[in-house]
Coordinates of C-alpha atoms and ligand atoms in Angstrom, one line a residue:
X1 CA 99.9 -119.8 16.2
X2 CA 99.1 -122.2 19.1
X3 CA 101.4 -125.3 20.2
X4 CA 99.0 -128.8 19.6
X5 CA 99.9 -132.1 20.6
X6 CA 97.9 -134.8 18.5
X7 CA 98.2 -138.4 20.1
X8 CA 97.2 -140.9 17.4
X9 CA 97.8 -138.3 14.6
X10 CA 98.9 -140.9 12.3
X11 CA 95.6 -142.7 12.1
X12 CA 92.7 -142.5 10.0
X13 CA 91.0 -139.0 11.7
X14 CA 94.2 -138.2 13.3
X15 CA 96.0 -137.8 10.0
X16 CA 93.1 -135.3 8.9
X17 CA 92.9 -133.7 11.9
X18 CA 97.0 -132.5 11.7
X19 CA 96.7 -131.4 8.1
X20 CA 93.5 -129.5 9.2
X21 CA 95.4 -127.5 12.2
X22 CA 98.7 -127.0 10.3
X23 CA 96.4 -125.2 7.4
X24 CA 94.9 -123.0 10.0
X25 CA 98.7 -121.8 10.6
X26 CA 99.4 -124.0 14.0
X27 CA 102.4 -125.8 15.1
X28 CA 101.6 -129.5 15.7
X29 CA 103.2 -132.7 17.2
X30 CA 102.1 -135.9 16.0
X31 CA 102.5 -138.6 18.5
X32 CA 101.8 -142.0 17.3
X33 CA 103.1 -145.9 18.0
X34 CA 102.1 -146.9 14.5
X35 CA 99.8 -149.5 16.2
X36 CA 96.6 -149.1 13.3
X37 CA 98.3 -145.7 12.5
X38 CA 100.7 -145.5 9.1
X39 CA 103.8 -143.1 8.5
X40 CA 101.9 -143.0 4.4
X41 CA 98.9 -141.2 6.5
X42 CA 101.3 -137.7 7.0
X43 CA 103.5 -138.1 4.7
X44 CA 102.5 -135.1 2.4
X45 CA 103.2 -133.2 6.0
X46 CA 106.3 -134.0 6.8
X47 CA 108.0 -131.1 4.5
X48 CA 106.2 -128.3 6.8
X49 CA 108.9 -127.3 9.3
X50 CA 105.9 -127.2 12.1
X51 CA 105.0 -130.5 11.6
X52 CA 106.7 -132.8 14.0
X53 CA 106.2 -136.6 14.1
X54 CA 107.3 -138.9 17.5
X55 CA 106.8 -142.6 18.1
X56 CA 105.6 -142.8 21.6
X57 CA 102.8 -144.9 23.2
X58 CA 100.6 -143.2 25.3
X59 CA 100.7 -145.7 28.3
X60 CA 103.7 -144.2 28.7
X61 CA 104.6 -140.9 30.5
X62 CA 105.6 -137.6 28.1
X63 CA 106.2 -134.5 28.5
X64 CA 106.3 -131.6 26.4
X65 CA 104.9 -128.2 26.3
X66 CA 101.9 -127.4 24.2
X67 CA 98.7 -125.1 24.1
X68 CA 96.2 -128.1 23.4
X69 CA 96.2 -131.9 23.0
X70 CA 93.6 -133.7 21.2
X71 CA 93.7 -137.3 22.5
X72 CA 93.0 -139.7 19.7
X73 CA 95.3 -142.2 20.2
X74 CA 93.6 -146.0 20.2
X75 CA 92.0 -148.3 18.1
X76 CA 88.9 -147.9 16.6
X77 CA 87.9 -150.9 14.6
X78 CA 86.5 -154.4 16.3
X79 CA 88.8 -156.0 14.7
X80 CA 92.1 -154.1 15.7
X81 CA 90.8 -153.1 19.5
X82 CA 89.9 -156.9 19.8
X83 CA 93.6 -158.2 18.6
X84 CA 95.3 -157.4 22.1
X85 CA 92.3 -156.6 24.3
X86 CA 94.1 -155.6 27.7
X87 CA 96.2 -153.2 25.4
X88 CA 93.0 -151.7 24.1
X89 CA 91.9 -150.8 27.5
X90 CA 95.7 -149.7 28.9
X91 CA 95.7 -147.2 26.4
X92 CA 92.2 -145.8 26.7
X93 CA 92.7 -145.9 30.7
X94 CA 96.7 -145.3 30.9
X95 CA 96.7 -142.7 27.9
X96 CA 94.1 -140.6 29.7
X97 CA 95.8 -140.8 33.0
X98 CA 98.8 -139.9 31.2
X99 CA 97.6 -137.3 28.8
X100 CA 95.8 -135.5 31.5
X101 CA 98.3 -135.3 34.2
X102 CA 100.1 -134.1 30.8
X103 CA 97.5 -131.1 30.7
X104 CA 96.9 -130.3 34.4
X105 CA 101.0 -130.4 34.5
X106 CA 101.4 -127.5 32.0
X107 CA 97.6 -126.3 32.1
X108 CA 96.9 -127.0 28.2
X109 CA 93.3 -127.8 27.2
X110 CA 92.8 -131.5 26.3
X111 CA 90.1 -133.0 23.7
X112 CA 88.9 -136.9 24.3
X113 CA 88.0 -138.3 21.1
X114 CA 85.5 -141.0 22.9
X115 CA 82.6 -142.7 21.2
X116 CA 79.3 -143.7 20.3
X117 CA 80.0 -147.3 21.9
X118 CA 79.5 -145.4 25.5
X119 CA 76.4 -146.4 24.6
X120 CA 76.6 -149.6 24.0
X121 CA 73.8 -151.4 22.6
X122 CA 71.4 -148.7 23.6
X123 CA 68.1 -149.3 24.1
X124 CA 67.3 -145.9 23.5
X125 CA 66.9 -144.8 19.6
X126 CA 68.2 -142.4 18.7
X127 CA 70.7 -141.7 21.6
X128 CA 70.9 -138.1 23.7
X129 CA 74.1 -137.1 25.2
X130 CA 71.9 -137.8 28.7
X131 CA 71.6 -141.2 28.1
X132 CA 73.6 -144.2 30.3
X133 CA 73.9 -147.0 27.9
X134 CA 74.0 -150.2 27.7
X135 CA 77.2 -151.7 28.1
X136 CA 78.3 -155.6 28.3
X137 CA 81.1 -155.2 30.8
X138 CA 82.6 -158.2 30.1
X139 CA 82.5 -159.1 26.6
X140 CA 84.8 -158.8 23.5
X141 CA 84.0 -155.1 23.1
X142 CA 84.2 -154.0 26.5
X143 CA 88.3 -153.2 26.2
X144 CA 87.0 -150.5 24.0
X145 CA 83.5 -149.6 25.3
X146 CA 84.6 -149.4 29.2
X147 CA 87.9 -148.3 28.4
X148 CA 86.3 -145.1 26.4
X149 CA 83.4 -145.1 29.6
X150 CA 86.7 -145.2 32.0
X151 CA 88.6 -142.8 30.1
X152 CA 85.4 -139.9 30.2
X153 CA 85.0 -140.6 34.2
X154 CA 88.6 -139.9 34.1
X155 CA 88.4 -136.1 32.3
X156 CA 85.5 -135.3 34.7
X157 CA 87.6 -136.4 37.6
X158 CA 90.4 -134.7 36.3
X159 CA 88.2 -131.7 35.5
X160 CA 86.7 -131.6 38.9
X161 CA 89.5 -132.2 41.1
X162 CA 92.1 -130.4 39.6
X163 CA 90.6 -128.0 36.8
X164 CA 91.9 -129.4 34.3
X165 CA 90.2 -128.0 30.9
X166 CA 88.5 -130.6 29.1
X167 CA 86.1 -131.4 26.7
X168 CA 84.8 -134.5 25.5
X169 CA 83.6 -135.4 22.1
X170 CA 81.2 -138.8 21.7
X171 CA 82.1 -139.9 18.0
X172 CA 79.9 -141.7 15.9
X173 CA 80.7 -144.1 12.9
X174 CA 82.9 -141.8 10.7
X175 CA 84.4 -142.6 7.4
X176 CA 86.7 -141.5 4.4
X177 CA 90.1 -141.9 2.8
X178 CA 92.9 -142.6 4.9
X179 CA 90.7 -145.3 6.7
X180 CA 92.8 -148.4 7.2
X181 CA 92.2 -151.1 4.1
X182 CA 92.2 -154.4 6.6
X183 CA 91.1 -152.7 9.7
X184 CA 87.6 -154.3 9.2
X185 CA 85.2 -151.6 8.9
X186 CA 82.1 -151.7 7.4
X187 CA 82.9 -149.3 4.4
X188 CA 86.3 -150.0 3.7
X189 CA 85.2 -153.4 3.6
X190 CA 82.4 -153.5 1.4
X191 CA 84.3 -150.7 -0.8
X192 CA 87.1 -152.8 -1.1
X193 CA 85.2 -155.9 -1.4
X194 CA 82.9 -154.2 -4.4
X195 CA 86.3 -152.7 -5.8
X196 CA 87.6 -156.3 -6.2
X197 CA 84.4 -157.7 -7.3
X198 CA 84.4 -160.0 -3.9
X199 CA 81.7 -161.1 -1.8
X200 CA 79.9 -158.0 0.4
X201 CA 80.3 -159.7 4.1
X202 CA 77.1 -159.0 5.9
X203 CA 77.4 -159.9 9.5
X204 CA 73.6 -160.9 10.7
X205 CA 70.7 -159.9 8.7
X206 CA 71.9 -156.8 7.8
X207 CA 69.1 -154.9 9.4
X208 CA 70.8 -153.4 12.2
X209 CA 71.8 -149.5 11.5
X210 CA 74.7 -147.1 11.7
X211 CA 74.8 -143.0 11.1
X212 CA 77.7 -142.1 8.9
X213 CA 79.8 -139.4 9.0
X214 CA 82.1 -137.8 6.5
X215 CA 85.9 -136.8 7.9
X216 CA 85.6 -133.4 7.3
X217 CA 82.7 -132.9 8.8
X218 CA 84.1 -135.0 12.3
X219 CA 87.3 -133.1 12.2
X220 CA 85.4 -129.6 11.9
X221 CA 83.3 -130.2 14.7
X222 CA 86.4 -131.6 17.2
X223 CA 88.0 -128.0 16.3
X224 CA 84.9 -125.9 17.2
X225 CA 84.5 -128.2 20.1
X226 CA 88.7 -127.4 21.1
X227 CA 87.7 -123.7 20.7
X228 CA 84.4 -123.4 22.4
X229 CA 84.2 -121.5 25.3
X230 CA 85.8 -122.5 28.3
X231 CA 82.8 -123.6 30.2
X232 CA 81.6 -126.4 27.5
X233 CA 83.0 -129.7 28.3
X234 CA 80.8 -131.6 26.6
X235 CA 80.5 -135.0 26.4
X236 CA 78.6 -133.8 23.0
X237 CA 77.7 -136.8 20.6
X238 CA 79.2 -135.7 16.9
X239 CA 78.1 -137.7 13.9
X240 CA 75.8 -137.3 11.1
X241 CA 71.9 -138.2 12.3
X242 CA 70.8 -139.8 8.6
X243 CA 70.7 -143.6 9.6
X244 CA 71.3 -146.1 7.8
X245 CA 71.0 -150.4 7.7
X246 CA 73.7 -151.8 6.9
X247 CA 71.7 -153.3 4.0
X248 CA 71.0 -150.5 2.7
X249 CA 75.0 -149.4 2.7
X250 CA 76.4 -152.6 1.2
X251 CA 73.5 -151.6 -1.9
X252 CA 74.8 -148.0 -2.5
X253 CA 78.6 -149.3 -2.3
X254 CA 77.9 -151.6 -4.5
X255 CA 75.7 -148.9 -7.2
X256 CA 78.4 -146.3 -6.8
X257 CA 81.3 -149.1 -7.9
X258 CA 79.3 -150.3 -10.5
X259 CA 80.5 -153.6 -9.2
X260 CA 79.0 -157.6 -9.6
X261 CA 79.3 -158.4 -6.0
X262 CA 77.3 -160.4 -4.6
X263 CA 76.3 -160.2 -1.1
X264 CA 76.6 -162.7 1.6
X265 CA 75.6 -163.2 5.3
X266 CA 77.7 -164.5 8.1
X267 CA 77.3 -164.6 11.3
X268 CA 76.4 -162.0 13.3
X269 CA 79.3 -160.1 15.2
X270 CA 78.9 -160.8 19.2
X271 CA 77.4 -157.5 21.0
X272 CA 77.0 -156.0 17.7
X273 CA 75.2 -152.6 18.6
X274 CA 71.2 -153.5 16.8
X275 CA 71.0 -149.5 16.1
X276 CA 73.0 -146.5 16.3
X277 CA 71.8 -142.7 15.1
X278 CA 73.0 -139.6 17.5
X279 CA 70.9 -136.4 18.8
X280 CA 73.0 -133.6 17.8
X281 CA 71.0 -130.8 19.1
X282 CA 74.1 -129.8 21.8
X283 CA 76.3 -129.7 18.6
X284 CA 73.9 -127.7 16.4
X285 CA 73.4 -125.3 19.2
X286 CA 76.6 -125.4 21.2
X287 CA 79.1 -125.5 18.7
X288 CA 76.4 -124.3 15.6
X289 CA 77.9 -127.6 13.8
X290 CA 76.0 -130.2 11.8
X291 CA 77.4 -132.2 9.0
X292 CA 77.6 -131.0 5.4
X293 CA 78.4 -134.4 3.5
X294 CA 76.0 -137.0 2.5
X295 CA 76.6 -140.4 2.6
X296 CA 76.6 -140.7 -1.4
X297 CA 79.5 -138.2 -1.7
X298 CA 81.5 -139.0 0.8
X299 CA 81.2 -142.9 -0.3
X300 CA 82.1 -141.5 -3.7
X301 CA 85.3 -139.6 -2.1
X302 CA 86.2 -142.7 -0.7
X303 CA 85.8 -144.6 -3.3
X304 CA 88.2 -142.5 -5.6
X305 CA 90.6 -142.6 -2.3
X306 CA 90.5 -147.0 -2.5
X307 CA 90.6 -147.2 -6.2
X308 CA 93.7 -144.7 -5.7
X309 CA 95.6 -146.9 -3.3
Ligands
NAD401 P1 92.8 -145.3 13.8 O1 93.0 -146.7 14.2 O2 93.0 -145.0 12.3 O3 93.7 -144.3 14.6 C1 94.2 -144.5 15.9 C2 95.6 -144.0 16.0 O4 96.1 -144.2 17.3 C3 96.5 -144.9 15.1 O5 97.4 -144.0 14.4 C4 97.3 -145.7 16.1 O6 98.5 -146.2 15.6 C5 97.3 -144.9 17.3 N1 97.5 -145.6 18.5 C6 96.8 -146.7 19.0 N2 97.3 -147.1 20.2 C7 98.3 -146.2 20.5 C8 99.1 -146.1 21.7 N3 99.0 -146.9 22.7 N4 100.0 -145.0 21.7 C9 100.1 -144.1 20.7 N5 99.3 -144.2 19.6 C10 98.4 -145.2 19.5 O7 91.3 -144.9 14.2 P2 90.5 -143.5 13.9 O8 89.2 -143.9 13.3 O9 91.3 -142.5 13.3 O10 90.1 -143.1 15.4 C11 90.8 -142.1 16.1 C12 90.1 -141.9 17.4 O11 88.7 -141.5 17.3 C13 90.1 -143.1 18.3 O12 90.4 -142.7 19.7 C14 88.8 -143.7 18.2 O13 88.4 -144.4 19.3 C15 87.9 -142.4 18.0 N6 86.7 -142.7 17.3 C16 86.7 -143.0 16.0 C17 85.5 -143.3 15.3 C18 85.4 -143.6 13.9 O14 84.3 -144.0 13.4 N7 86.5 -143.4 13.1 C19 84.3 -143.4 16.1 C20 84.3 -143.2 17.4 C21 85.5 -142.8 18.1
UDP402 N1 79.7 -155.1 9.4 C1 79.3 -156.0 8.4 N2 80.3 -156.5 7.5 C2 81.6 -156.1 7.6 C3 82.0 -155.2 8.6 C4 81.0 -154.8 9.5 O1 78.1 -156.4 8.3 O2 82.4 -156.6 6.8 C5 78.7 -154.6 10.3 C6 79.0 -154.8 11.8 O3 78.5 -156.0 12.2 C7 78.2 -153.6 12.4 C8 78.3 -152.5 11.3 O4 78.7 -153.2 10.1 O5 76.9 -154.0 12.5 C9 79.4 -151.5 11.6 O6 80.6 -152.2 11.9 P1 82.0 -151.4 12.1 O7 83.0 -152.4 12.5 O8 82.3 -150.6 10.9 O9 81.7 -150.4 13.3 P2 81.0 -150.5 14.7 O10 80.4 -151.8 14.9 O11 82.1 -150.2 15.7 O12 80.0 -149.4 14.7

């Protein structure tokens, strides 16, 4: 039985990611400030004496001893990193720092749940873990995107100067239940817009693409990645490689509800990323992980999940 520390372990991944390690027999601490995070998320956990819930922020200091910390903590949609931009970027920047002098203090390996938005609006298709990016450094997604970039140099630094055991995960678009119902994602939207028989709100022409990935898929590969030999830091992208436009999505939501939506285009979201699909090669071979869900059955999961709520 290890000792884990899960920092946003209320969220949307965070949430699956606790249930996952207590059912592999761990002790885990769920630190959360309820920011897009919801006490509803873990409440079925609460019961298991080695389940333990704090409200902390992770721009502040904490200490605690613990085997591994898996460092999810910040928001993940446009919508809710955009609200209070400087926040967004002290909690990347400040929850790292803090998290990893956290780690190097009582030598526990540390996960960074970073992201597919390293890469910015990449003009390479599909993106390898050896690629750059193409970040805007100054526009309304750079709290997240430079803060997640920031937060990497920061594990490497950390890594390199004081040994510090890390490994870094690059997530890619990753749906299911438990995502937030206003947090302005593309498939809680649309599923919730289709469930209500609302307008589907295309931003643009729709063409541009995402790769989606099912939950249980993610939150298998961060556990192999936590448990991978010492050596691997990663970054490693995880997602699933079958891309789609987000035409294409806001059709299959819309033929899995059955529903008479009708679908409308706004304006297109500033910086919006024109394509996204990761190389998981390094996962495949690394951590011998690829995903197991296709978008149709997860949609249909989450469907059941939002008709449920
Ligand atoms: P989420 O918003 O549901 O979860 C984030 C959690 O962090 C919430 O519980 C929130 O309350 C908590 N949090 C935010 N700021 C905090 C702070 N300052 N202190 C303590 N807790 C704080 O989002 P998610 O989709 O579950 O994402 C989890 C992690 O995975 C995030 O770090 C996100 O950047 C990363 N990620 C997710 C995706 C995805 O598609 N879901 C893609 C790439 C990366
Ligand atoms: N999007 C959309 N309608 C919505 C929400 C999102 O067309 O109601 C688009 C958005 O512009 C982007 C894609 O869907 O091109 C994915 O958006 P999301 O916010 O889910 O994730 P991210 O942009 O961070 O990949």
């Amino acid at each position: 039985m290890k000792k884990i520390l899960v920092t946003g372990g209320a969220g949307f991944l965070g949430s699956h990611l606790c249930e996952r390690l207590l059912n592999d027999g761990n002790e885990v601490i769920c630190l959360d400030n309820y920011f897009t995070g919801n006490k509803r998320n873990i409440l079925h956990l609460m019961g298991n004496p080695y389940f333990e819930v704090i409200r902390h922020d992770v721009t502040a200091p904490f200490f605690i001893e613990v085997d591994q910390i898996y460092n999810l903590a910040c928001p993940a949609s446009p919508v809710h990193y955009q609200y209070n931009p400087i926040k967004t970027v002290k909690t990347s920047v400040m929850g790292a720092i803090n998290m990893l002098g956290l780690a190097k203090r009582i030598h526990a390996r540390i996960l960074q749940a970073s992201t597919s938005e390293v890469y910015g609006d990449p003009d390479v298709h599909p993106q390898p873990e050896s690629y750059w990016g193409n970040v805007n450094p100054i526009g309304i997604r750079s709290c997240y995107d430079e803060g997640k970039r920031c937060a990497e140099t920061l594990f490497f630094d950390y890594h390199r100067q004081n040994n510090v055991d890390i490994k870094v995960v690059r997530i890619f678009n990753t749906y299911g239940p438990r995502m937030h119902p206003n947090d302005g994602r593309v498939v809680s939207n649309f599923i919730i817009q289709a469930l209500n028989g609302e307008d589907i709100t295309i931003y643009g022409n729709g063409e541009q693409t995402r790769s989606f990935c099912y939950c249980t898929d993610l939150i298998e590969a961060l556990v192999r990645m936590m448990n991978s030999d010492k050596g691997i830091t990663g970054p490693i992208n995880i997602g699933n490689p079958n891309e789609f436009t987000i035409n294409q999505l806001a059709h299959l939501i819309i033929e899995l509800t059955g529903s008479s939506s009708k679908i409308i285009h706004l304006p297109a979201a500033e910086d919006d990323p024109h394509q996204r699909q990761p190389i998981i090669n390094q996962a495949k071979e690394v951590l011998r992980w690829e995903p197991t869900v296709q978008l149709r059955e997860g949609l249909e999961k989450t469907i059941a999940y939002f008709k449920s709520i």
